[in-house]
Tab-separated table of C-alpha atoms in Angstrom:
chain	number	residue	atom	x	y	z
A	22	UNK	CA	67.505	-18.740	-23.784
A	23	UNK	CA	67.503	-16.138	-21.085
A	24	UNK	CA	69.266	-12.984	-21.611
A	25	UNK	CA	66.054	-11.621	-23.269
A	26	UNK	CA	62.942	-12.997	-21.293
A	27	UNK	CA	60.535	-10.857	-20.124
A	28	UNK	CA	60.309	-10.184	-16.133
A	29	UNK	CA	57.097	-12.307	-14.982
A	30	UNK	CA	54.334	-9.286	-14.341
A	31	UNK	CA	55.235	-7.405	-17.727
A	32	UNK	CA	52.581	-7.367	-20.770
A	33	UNK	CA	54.563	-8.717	-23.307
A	34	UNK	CA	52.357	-8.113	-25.730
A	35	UNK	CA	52.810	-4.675	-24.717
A	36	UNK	CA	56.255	-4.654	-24.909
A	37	UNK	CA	56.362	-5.945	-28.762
A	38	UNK	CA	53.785	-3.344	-29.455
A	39	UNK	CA	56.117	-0.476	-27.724
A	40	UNK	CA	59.426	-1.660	-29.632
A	41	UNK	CA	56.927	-2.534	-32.862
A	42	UNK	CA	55.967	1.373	-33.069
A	43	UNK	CA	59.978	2.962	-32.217
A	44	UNK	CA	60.853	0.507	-34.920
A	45	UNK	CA	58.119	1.378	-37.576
A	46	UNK	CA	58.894	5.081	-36.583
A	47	UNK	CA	63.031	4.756	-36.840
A	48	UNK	CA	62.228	3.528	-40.484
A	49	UNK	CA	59.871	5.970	-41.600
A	50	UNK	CA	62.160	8.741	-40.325
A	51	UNK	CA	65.517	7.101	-41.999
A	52	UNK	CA	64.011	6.832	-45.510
A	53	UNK	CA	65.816	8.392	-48.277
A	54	UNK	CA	64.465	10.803	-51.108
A	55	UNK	CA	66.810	9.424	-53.803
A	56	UNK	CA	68.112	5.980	-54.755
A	57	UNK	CA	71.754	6.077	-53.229
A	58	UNK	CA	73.235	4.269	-56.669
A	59	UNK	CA	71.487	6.089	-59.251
A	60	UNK	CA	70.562	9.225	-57.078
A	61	UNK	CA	67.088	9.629	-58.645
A	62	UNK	CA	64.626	11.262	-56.624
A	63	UNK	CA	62.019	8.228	-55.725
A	64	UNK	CA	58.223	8.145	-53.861
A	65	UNK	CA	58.781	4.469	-52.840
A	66	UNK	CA	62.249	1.930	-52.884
A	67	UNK	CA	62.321	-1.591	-53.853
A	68	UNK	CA	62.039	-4.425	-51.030
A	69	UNK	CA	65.400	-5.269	-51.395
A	70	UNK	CA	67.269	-8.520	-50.124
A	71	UNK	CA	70.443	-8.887	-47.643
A	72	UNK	CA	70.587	-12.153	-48.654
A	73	UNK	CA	69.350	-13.074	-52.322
A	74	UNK	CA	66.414	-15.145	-52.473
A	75	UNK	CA	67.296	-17.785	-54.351
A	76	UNK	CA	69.568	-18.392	-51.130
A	77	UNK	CA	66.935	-18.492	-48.706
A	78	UNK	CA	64.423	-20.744	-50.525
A	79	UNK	CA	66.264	-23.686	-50.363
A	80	UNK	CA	66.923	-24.042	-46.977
A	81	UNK	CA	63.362	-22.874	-46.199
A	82	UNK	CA	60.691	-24.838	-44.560
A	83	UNK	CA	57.393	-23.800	-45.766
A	84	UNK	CA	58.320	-20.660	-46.607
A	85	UNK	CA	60.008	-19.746	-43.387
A	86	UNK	CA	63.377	-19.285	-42.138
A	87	UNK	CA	64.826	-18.981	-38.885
A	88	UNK	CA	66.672	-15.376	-38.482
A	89	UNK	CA	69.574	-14.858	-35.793
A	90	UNK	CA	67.832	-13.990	-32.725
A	91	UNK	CA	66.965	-17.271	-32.217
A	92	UNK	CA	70.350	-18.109	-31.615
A	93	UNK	CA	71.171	-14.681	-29.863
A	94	UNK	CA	68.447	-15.566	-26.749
A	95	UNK	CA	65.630	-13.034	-27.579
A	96	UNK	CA	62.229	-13.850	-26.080
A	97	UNK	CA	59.769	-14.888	-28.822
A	98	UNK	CA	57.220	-12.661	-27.439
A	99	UNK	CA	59.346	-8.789	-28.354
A	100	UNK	CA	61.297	-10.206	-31.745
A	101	UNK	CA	60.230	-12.909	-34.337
A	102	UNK	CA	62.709	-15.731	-34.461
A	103	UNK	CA	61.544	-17.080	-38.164
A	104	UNK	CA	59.961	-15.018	-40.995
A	105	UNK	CA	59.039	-16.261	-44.494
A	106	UNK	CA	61.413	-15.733	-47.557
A	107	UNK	CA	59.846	-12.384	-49.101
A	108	UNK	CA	60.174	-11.000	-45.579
A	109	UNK	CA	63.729	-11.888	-44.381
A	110	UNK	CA	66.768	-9.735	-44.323
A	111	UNK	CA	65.096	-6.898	-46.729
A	112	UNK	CA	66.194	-3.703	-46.639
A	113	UNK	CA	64.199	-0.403	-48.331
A	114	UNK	CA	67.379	2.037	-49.663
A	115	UNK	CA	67.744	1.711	-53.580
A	116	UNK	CA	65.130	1.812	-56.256
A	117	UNK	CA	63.607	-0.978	-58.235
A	118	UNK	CA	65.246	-0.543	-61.299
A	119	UNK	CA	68.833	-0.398	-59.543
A	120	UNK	CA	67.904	-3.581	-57.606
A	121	UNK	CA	67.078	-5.818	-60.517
A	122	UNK	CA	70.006	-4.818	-62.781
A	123	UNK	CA	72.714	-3.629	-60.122
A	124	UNK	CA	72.641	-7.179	-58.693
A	125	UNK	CA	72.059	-9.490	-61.437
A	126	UNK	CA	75.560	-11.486	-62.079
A	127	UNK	CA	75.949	-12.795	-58.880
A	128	UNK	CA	71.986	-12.911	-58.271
A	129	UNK	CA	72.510	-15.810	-60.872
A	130	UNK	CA	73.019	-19.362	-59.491
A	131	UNK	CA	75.128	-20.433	-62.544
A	132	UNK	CA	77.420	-17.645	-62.001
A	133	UNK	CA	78.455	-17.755	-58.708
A	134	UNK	CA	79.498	-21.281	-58.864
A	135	UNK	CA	82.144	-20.191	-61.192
A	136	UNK	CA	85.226	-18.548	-59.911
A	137	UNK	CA	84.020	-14.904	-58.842
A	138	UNK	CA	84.805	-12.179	-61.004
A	139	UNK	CA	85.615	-8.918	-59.614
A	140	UNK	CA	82.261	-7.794	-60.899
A	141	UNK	CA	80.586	-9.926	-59.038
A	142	UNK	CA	82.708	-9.038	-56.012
A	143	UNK	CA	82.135	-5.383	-56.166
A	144	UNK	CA	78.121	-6.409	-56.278
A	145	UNK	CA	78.228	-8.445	-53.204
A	146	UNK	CA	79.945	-5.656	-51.180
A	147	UNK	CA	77.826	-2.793	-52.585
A	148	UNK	CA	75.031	-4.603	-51.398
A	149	UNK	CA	76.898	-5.801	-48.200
A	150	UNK	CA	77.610	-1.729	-47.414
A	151	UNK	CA	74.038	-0.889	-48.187
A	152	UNK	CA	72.848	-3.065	-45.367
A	153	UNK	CA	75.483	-1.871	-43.149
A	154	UNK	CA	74.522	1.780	-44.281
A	155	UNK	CA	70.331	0.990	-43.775
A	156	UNK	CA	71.163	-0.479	-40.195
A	157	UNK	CA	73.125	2.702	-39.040
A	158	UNK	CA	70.515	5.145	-40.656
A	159	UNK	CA	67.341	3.768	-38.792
A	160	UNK	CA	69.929	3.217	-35.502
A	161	UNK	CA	70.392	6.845	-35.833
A	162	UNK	CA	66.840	7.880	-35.796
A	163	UNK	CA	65.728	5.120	-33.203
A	164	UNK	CA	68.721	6.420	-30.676
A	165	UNK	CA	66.658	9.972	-30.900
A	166	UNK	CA	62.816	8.253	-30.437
A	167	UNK	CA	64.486	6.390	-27.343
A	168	UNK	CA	66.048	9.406	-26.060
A	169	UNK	CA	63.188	11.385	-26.571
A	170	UNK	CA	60.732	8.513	-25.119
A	171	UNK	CA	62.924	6.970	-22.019
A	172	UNK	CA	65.621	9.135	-21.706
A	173	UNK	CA	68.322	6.133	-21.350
A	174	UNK	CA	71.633	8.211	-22.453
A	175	UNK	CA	73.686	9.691	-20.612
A	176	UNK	CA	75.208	10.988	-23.742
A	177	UNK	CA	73.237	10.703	-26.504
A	178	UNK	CA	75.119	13.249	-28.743
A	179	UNK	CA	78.514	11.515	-28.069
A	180	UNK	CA	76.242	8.283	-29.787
A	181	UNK	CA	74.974	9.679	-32.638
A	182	UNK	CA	78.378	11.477	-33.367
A	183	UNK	CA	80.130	7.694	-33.486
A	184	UNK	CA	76.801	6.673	-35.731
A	185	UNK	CA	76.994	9.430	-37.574
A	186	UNK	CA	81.153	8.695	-38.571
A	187	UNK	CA	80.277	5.287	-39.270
A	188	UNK	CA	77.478	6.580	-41.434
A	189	UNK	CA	79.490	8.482	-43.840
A	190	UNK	CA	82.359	5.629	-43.676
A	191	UNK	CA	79.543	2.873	-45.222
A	192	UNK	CA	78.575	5.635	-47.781
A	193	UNK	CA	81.955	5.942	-49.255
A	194	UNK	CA	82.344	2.197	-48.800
A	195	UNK	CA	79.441	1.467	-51.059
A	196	UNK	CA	80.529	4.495	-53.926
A	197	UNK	CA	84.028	3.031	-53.710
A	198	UNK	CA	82.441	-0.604	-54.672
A	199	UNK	CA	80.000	0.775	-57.244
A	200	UNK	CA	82.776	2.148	-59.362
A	201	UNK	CA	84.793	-1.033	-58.977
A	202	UNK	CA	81.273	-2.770	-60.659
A	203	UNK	CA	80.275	0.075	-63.010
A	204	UNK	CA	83.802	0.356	-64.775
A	205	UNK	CA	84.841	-3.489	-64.971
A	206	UNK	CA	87.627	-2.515	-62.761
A	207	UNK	CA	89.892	-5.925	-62.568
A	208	UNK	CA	92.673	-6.666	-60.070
A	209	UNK	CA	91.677	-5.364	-56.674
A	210	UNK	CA	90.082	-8.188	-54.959
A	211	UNK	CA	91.903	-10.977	-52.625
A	212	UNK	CA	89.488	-13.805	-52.149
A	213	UNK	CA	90.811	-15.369	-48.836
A	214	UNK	CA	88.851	-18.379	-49.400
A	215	UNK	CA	86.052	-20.331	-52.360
A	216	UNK	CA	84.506	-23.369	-52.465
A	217	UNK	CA	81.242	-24.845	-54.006
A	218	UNK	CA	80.290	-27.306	-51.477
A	219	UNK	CA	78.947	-30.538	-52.869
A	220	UNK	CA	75.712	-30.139	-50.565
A	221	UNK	CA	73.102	-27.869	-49.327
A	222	UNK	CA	74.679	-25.983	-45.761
A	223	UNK	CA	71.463	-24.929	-43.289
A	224	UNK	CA	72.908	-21.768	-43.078
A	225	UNK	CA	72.591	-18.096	-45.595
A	226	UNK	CA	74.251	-15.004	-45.096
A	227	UNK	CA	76.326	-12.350	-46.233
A	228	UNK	CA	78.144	-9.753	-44.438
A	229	UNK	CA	80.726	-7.621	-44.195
A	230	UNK	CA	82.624	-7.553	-41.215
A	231	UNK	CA	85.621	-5.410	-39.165
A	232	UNK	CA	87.749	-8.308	-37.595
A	233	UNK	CA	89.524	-7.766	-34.667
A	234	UNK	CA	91.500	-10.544	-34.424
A	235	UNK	CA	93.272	-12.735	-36.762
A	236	UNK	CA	93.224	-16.655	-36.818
A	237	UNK	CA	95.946	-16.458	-34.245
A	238	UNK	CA	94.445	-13.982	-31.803
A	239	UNK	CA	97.168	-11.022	-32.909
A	240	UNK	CA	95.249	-7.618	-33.821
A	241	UNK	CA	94.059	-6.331	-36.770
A	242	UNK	CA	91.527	-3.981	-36.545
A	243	UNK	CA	91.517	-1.669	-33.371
A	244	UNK	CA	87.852	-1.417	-33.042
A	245	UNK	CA	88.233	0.696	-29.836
A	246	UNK	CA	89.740	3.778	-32.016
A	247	UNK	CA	87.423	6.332	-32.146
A	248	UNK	CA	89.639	8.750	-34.054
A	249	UNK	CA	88.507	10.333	-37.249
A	250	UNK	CA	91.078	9.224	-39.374
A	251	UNK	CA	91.258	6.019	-38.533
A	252	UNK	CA	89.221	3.500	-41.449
A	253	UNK	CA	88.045	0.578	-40.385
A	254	UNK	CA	88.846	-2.352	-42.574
A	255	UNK	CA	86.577	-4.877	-43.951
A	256	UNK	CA	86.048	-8.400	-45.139
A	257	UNK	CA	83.051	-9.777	-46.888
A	258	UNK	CA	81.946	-13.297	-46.462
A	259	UNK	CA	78.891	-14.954	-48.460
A	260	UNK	CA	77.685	-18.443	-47.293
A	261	UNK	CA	74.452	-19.471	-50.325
A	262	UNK	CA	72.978	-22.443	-50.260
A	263	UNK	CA	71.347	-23.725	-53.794
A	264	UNK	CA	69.382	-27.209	-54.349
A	265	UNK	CA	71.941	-29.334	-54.598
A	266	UNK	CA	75.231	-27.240	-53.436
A	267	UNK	CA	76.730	-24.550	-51.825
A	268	UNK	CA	78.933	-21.186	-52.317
A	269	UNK	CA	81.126	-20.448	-49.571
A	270	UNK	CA	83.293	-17.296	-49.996
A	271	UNK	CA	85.411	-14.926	-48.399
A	272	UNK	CA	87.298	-11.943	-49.632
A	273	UNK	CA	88.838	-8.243	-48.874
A	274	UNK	CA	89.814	-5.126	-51.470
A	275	UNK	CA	93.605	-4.893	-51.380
A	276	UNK	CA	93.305	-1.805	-50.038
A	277	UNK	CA	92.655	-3.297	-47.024
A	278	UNK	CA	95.828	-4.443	-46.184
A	279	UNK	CA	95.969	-5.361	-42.661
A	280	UNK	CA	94.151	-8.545	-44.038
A	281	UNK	CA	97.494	-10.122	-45.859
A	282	UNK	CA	98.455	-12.441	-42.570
A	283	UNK	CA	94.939	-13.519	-42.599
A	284	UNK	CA	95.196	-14.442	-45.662
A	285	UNK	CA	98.445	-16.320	-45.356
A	286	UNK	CA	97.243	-18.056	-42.211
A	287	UNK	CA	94.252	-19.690	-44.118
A	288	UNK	CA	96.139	-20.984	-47.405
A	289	UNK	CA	98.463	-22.517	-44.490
A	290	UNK	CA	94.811	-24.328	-42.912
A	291	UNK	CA	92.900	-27.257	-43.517
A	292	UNK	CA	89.946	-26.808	-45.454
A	293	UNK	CA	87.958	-28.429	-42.355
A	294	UNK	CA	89.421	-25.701	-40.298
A	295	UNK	CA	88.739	-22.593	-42.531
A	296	UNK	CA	85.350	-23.760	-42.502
A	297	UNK	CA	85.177	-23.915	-38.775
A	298	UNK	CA	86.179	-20.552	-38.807
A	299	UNK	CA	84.116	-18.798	-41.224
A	300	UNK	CA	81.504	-20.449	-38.988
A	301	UNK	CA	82.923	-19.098	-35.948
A	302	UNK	CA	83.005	-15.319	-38.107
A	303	UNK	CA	78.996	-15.830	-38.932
A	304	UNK	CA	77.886	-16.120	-35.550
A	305	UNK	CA	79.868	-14.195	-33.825
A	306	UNK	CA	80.390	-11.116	-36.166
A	307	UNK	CA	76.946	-10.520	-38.100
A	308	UNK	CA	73.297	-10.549	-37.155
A	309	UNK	CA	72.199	-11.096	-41.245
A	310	UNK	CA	72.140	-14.731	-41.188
A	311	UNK	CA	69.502	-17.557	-41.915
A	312	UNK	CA	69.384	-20.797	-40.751
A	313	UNK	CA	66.968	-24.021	-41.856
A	314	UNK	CA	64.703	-25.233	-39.193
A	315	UNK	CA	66.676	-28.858	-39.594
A	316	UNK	CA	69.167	-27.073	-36.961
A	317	UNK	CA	66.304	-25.984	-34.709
A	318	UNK	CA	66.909	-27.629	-31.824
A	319	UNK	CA	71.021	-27.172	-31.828
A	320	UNK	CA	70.033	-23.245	-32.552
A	321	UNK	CA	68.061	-23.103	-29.057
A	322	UNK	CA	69.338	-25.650	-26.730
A	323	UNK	CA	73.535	-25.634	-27.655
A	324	UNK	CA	74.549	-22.723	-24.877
A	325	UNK	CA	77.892	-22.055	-26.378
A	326	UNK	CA	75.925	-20.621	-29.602
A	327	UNK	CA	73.840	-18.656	-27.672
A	328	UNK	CA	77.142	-17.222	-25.745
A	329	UNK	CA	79.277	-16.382	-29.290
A	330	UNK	CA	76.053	-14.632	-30.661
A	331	UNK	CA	75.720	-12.434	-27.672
A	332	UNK	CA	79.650	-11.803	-27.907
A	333	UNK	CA	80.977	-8.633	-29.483
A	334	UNK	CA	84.466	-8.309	-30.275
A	335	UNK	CA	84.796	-11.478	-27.486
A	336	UNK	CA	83.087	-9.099	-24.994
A	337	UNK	CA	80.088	-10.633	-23.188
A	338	UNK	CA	76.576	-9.362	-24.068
A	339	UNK	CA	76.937	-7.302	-27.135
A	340	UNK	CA	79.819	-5.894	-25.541
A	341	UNK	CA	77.512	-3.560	-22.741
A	342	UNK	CA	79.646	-4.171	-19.753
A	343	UNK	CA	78.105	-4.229	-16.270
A	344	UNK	CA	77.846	-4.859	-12.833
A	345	UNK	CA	75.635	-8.104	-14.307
A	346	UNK	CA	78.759	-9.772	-16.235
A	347	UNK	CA	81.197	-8.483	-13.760
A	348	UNK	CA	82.668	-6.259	-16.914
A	349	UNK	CA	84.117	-8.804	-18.707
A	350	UNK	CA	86.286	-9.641	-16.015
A	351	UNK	CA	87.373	-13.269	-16.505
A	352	UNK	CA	85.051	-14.018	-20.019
A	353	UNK	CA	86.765	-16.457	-21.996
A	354	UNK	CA	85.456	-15.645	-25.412
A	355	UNK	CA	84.065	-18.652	-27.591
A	356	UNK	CA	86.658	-20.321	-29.832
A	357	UNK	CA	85.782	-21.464	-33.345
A	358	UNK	CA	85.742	-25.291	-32.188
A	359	UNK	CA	83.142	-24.751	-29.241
A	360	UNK	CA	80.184	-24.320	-31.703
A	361	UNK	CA	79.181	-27.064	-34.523
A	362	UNK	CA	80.490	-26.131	-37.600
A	363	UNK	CA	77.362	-25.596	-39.773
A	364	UNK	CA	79.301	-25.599	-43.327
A	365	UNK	CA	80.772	-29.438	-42.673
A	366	UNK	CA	79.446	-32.297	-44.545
A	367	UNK	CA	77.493	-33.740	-41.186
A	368	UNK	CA	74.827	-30.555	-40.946
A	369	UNK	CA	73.694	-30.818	-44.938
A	370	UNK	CA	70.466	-30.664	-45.592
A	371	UNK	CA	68.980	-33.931	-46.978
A	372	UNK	CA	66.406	-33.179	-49.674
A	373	UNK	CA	63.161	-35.163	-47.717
A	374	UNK	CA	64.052	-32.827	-44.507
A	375	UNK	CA	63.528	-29.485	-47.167
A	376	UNK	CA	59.631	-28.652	-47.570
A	377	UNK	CA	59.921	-25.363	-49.029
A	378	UNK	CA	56.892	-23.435	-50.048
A	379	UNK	CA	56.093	-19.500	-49.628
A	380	UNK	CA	52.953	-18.784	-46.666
């Protein structure tokens, strides 16, 4: 765990307090007037969750969860690495009313062991996009307070401009989604992969992610385009523990078509192997994931986690080449069988190691 220590001689109580306040400040900046789904005017937006609670609780341990930058290598003393349930992957950009009803099929534990509808579908990637959409708003204001504060761009306009194109992409992502849900529109999901797990996984997320790569290594997003007219394509994968089981899932619109060989390649895999790779996807392509503190010790002390989570696109350290990593020269990117594989059988959560309880 070193990428992220403090130098010896810095106040890091200081330091939390200084990225604290640019934090608090990027927020209150980014906040809305009107619910983005209803597009009422509101004072105040509902607490909403990245990852429904019901899906955090059980793999909590006294209330708390452990959140990704444990695994990523951030010092303790700038960024929490747990947080209890009510606090953990929330997200202020809809109102109250549109969080309690928007979400409620698949915020239901007996429906999403069924087969998914496209209803349900459509809800788990509006609220996937909304997160996405949340992120880049308060990036956006934070990249002006930092510019504004320390100055650390060279070109900050070129940076907001890319922000600012991904911004509008996630809005039309999550209108495009709503419909789908608001209409009962049937037929346009592929679900690459959906299982109910016969145990409880240590692990909650959900995400929607640009791939890259393919199981194979062959391209299929070109995540280096910056052109305008180019759309990124995504693919949404949901990992929720409940008491006794678990939902694994992964699916794309058909829209997105560059996902078809994917799609091929894992209906031609072992189960044991899809699994290893959604695993792979969670750590190395999303930062809105939970983990039980039964995997504690493999979360700090197994390096080639700590490696894939500070991997972007298979690029070392979030992708911000430098003299320090020799610009990626020579990285050999993580492969999905260097890291344990969290959703097998052998990492479930036996009911006297859960002690859940809200602080």
């Amino acid at each position: 765990m070193s990428l992220f220590n403090i130098p010896d001689g810095v106040d890091v109580i200081e330091v939390r307090k200084k990225v604290n306040k640019m934090l608090s400040e990027a927020r209150k900046k980014a906040k809305s007037k009107k619910c983005i789904l209803c597009g009422k005017e509101q004072s105040s937006f509902c607490n909403s969750h990245s990852v429904p609670q019901m899906c955090l609780r059980p793999i909590a341990d006294k209330g708390k969860v452990l959140h990704a930058s444990l695994a990523m290598g951030f010092d303790i003393g700038v960024v929490d690495l747990d947080g209890g349930v009510n606090k953990s992957g929330t997200f202020n950009y809809i109102c109250r009313e549109c969080d309690a009803k928007f979400f409620q099929d698949y915020e239901n534990p007996d429906n999403i062991i069924q087969p998914p509808t496209d209803k349900i579908l459509a809800e788990i990637a509006v609220k996937n996009m909304l997160l996405q959409l949340n992120k880049r708003d308060i990036e956006l204001e934070l990249l002006d307070i930092k510019q504004q504060e320390l100055g650390i761009y060279e070109n900050p306009d070129k940076l907001s401009e890319l922000k600012t194109l991904d911004q509008k992409e996630y809005q039309e992502e999550v209108l495009f989604h709503q419909d789908i849900a608001n209409n009962n529109k049937e037929g346009g999901y592929q679900i690459l992969f959906w299982e109910v797990l016969p145990y409880k996984v240590p692990i909650a997320t959900q995400s929607a992610m640009v791939l890259p790569y393919d199981m194979e290594g062959d391209i299929l997003n070109d995540v280096g385009n910056m052109d305008k007219s180019v759309r990124m394509q995504y693919v949404h994968i949901a990992v929720l523990p409940l008491e006794k089981k678990s939902v694994v899932l992964a699916f794309y619109h058909k829209r997105d078509k560059i996902y078809r060989r994917l799609r091929h390649q894992i209906n031609t895999t072992s189960r044991e192997k899809v699994l290893q790779y959604i695993n792979y996807l969670i750590f190395e392509h999303t930062e809105n994931v939970y983990f039980s503190k039964t995997i504690e010790e493999e979360l700090k002390n197994n390096k080639m986690i700590e490696k894939v989570s500070q991997e972007a696109n298979g690029l070392p350290t979030f992708g911000h080449l430098s003299v320090d990593n020799i610009f990626g020269m020579d990285y050999e990117a993580v492969k999905p069988e260097d890291i344990p594989n969290f959703l097998d059988e052998s990492w479930a959560i036996k009911e006297e190691e859960n002690t859940d309880g809200e602080e």
